[in-house]
Short mmCIF file of C-alpha atoms in Angstrom, two decimals:
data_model
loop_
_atom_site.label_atom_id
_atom_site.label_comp_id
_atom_site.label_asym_id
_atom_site.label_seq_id
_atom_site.Cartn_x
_atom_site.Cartn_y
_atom_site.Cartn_z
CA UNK A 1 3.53 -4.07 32.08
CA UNK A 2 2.87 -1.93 28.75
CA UNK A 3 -0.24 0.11 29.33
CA UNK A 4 -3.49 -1.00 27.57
CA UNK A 5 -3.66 0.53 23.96
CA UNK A 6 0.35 1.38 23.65
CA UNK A 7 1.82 0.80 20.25
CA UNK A 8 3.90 -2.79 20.91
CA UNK A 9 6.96 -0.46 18.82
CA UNK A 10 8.52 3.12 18.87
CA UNK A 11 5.66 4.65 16.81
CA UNK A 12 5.60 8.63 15.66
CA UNK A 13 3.68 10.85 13.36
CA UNK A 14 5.83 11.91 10.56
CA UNK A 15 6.40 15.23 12.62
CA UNK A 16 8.16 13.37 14.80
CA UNK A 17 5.84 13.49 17.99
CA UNK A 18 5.11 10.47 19.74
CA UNK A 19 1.86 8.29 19.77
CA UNK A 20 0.52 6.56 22.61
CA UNK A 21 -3.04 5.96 21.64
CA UNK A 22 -5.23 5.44 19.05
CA UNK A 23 -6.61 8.79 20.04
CA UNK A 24 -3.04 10.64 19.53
CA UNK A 25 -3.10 9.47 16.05
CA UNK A 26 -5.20 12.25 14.48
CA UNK A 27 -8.76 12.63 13.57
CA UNK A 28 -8.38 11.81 9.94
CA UNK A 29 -6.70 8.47 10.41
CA UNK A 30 -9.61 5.49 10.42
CA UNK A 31 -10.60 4.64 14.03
CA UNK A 32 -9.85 0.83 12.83
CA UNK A 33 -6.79 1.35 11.96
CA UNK A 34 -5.79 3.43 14.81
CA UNK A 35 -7.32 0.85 17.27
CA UNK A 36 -4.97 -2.08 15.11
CA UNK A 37 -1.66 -0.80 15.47
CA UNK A 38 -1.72 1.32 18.58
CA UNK A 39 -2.15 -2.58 20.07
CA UNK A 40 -0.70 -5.93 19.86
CA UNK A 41 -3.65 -6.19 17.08
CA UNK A 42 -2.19 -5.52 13.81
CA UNK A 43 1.39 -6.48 14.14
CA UNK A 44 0.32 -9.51 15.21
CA UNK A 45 -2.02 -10.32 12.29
CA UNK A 46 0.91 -9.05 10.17
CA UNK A 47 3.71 -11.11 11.43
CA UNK A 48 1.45 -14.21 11.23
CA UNK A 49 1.06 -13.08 7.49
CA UNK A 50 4.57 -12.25 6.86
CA UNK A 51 5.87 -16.14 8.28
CA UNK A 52 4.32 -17.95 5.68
CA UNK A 53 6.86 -16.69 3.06
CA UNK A 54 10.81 -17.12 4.22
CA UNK A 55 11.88 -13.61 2.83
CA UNK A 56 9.69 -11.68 5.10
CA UNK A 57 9.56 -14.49 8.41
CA UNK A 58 10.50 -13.48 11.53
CA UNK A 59 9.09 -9.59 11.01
CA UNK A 60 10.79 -7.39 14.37
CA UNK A 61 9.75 -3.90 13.84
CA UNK A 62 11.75 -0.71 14.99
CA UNK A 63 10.51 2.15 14.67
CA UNK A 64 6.80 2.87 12.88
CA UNK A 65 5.69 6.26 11.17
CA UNK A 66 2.01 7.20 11.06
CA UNK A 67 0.67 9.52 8.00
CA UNK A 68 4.79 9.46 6.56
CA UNK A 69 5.21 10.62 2.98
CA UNK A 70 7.48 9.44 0.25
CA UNK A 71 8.24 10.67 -2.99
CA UNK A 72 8.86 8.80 -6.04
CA UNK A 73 9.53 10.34 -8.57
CA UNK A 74 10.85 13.57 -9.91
CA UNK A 75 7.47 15.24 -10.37
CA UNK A 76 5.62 17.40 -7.46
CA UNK A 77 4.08 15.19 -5.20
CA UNK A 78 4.46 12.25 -2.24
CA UNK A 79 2.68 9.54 -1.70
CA UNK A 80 0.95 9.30 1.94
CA UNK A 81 1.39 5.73 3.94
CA UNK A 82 -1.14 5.37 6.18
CA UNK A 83 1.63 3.63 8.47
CA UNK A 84 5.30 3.00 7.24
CA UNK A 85 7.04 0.37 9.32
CA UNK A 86 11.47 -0.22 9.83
CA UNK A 87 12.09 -3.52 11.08
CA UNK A 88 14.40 -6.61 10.42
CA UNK A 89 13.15 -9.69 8.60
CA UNK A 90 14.86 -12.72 7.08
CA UNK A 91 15.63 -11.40 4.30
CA UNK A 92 17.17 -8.36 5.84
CA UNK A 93 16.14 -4.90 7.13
CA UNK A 94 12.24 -4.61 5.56
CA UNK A 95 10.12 -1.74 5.39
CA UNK A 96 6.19 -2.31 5.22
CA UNK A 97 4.02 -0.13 3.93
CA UNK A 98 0.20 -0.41 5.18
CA UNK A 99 -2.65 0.88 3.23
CA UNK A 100 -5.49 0.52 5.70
CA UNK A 101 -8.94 -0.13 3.81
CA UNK A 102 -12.31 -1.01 4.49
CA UNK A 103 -15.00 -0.99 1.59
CA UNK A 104 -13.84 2.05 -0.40
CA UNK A 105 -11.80 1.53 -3.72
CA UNK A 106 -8.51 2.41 -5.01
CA UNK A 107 -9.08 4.99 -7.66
CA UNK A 108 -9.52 5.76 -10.76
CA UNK A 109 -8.59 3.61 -13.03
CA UNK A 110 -5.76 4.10 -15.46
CA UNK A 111 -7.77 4.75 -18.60
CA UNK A 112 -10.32 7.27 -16.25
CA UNK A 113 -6.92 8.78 -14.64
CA UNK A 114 -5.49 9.70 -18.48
CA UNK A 115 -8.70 10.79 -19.70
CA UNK A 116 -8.64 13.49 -16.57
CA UNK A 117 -5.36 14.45 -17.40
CA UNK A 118 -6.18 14.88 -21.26
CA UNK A 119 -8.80 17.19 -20.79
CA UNK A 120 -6.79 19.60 -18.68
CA UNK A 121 -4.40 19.52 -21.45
CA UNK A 122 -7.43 20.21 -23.48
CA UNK A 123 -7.97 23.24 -21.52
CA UNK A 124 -4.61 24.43 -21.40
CA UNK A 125 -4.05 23.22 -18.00
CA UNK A 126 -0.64 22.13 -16.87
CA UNK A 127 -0.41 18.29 -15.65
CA UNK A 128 2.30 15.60 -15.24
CA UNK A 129 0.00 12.85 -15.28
CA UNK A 130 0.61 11.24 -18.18
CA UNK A 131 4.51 11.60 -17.63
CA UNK A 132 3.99 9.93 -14.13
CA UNK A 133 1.85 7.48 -15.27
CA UNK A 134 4.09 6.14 -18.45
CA UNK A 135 7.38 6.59 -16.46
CA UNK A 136 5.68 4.01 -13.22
CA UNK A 137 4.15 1.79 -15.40
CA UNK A 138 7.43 1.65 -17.10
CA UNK A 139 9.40 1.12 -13.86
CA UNK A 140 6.87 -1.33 -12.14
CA UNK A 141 5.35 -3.60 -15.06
CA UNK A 142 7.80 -3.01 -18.21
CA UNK A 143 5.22 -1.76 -19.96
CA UNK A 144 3.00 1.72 -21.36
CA UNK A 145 -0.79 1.31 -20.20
CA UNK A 146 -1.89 2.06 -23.48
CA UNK A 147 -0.55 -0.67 -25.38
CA UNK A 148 -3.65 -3.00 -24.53
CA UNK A 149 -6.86 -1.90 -23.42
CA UNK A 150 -6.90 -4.44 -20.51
CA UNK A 151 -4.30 -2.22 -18.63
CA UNK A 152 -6.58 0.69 -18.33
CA UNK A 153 -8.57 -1.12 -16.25
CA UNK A 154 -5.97 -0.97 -13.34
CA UNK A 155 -6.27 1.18 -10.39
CA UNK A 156 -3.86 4.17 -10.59
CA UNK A 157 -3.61 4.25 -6.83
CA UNK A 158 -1.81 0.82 -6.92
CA UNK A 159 0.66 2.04 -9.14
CA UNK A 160 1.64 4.52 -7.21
CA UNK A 161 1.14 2.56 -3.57
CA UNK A 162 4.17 0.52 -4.64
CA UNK A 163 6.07 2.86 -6.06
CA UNK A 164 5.98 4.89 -2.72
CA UNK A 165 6.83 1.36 -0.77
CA UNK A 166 9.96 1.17 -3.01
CA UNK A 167 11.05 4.76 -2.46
CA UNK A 168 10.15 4.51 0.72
CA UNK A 169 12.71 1.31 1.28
CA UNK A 170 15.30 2.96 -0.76
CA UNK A 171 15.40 6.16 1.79
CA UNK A 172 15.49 3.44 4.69
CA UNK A 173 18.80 1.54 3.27
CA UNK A 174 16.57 -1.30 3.20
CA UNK A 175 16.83 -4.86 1.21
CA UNK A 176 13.60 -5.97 0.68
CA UNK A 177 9.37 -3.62 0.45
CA UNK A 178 6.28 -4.94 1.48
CA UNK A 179 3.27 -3.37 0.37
CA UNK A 180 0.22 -4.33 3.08
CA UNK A 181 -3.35 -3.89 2.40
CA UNK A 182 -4.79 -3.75 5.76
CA UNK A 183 -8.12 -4.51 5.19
CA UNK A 184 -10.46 -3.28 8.52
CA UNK A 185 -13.49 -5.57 8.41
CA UNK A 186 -16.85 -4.20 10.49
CA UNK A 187 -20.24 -4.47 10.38
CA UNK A 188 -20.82 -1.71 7.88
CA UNK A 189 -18.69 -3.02 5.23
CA UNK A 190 -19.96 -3.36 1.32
CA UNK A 191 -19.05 -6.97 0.58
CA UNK A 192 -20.05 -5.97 -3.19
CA UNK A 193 -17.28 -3.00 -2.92
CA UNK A 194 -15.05 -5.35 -1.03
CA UNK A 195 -15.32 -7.99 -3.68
CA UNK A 196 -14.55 -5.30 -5.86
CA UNK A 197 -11.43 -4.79 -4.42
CA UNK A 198 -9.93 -7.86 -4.13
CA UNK A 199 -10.44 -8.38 -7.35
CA UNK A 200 -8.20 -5.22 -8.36
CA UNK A 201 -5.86 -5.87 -6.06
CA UNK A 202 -5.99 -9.69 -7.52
CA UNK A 203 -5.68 -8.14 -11.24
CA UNK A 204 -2.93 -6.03 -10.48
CA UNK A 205 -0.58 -8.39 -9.44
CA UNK A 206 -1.21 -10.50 -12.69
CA UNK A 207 -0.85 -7.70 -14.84
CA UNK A 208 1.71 -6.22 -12.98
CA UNK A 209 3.87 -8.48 -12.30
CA UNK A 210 2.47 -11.63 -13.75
CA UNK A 211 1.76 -13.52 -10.22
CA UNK A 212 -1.88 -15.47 -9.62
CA UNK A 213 -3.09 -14.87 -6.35
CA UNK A 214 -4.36 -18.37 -5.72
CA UNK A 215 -7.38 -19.37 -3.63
CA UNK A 216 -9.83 -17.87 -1.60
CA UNK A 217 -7.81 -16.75 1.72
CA UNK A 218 -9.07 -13.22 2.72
CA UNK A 219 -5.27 -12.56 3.82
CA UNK A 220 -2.55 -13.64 1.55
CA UNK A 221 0.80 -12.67 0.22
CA UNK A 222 3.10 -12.80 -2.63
CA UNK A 223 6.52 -12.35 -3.98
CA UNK A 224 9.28 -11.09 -4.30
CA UNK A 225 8.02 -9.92 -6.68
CA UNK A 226 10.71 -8.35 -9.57
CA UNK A 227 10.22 -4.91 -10.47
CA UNK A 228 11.35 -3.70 -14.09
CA UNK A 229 12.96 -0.87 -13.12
CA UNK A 230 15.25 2.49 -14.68
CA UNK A 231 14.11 4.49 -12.01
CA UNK A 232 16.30 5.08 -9.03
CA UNK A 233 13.25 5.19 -6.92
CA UNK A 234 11.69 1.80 -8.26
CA UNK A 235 14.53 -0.10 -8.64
CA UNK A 236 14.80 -3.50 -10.20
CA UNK A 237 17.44 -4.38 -7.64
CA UNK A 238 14.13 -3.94 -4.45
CA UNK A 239 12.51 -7.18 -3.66
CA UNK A 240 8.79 -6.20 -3.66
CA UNK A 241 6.10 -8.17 -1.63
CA UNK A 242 2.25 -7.48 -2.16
CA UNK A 243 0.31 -8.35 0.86
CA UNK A 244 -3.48 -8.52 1.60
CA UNK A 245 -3.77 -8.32 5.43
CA UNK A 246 -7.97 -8.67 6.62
CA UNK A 247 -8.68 -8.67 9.81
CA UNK A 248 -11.40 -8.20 12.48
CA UNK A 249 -12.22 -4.91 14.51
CA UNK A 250 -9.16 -4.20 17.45
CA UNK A 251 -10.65 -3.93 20.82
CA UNK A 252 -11.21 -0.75 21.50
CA UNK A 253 -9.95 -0.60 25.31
#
């Protein structure tokens, strides 16, 4: 019998050693988050989630990789999973990203994010920011956040969430990219901030991608979702999922 607390898959940190526990993890990851997927917990929850659409049914992981890092794009710069999953689905070999969560947000918005950069231009400061952000919003949505005010609104670390799920697919060979929001629910949580961000999760994939994320489910997912593209790292060609993933505290023994 697996020992109590054992990730249910081949799980490492992206230098390669083994994890056992939730301990073994690191002291930066969330406790929650730890406690999920060094159990039966989170996969569980996820593969429930992932059956209700046929691309993603049938989730078997291989191999998982706490804390990896991806980059996407040609500027300095990767983009941190909390946990990147390998495993096969119906729709072929599928590589999850989760973004474990409790109350805080995702950012700074887009307009707040270009202001930033603007004023370190302003001071003579080197930045790629406004490179980045016009070449992802290109690649994901089609389109140039400034063109409508409405856009700037959008969280910047959403943007570049799924463009690190899409690189991150493309390294693995794989045909299809889940981004997961793992939402860890506890007694301390905001529900104001949590409201918060389900709704810019919610307004993202409208704006984004042009999807409604009907009712009122706490977990939910959509797609596949189609990318725009021109950027070997986002590719129109990936098959993008956005998932919301809640769930209750793990156990902790």
């Amino acid at each position: 019998m697996r020992p109590a607390m054992a990730p249910p898959f081949d799980l490492k940190s992206r230098s390669g050693k083994e994890i056992r526990s939730a301990r073994g993890w690191g002291k930066r990851t969330k406790a929650g988050l730890a406690r999920s997927w060094t159990s039966d917990h989170g996969l569980e929850a996820l593969r429930l989630l992932l059956d209700e659409v046929t691309g993603t049914a049938g989730f078997e992981v291989k191999r998982g990789v706490a804390g990896a890092q991806t980059s996407f794009d040609a500027f300095q710069g990767n983009y941190s999973h909390d946990l990147l999953l390998i495993g096969e689905a119906a729709g072929g070999t599928t590589v999850v990203s989760i973004e474990g969560k409790s109350d805080e947000g995702f950012g700074q918005k887009l307009g707040e994010h270009r202001s930033a950069a603007r004023r370190k231009i302003g001071k003579n400061e080197h930045t790629n920011v406004l490179d980045r952000m016009q070449g992802l919003t290109h690649a994901i949505a089609g389109w140039e956040a400034g063109a409508d005010p409405r856009r700037l609104e959008l969280r910047w670390q959403l943007f570049s969430a799924v463009a690190g799920t899409t690189a991150a697919a493309v390294d693995a060979g794989a045909d299809q990219a889940v981004l997961c929001i793992h939402e860890l629910l506890n007694k301390r949580i905001n529900e104001d901030k949590r409201k918060r961000n389900e709704n810019d999760l919610r307004d993202f994939v409208y704006a984004a991608f042009g999807k409604t994320v009907t009712g009122d489910d706490e977990s939910w997912i959509v797609g596949p979702l189609k990318l725009h593209g021109g950027s070997e790292r986002v590719p129109a060609s990936m098959p993008l999922y956005i998932a919301k993933l809640s769930t209750p505290p793990a156990p902790s023994s």
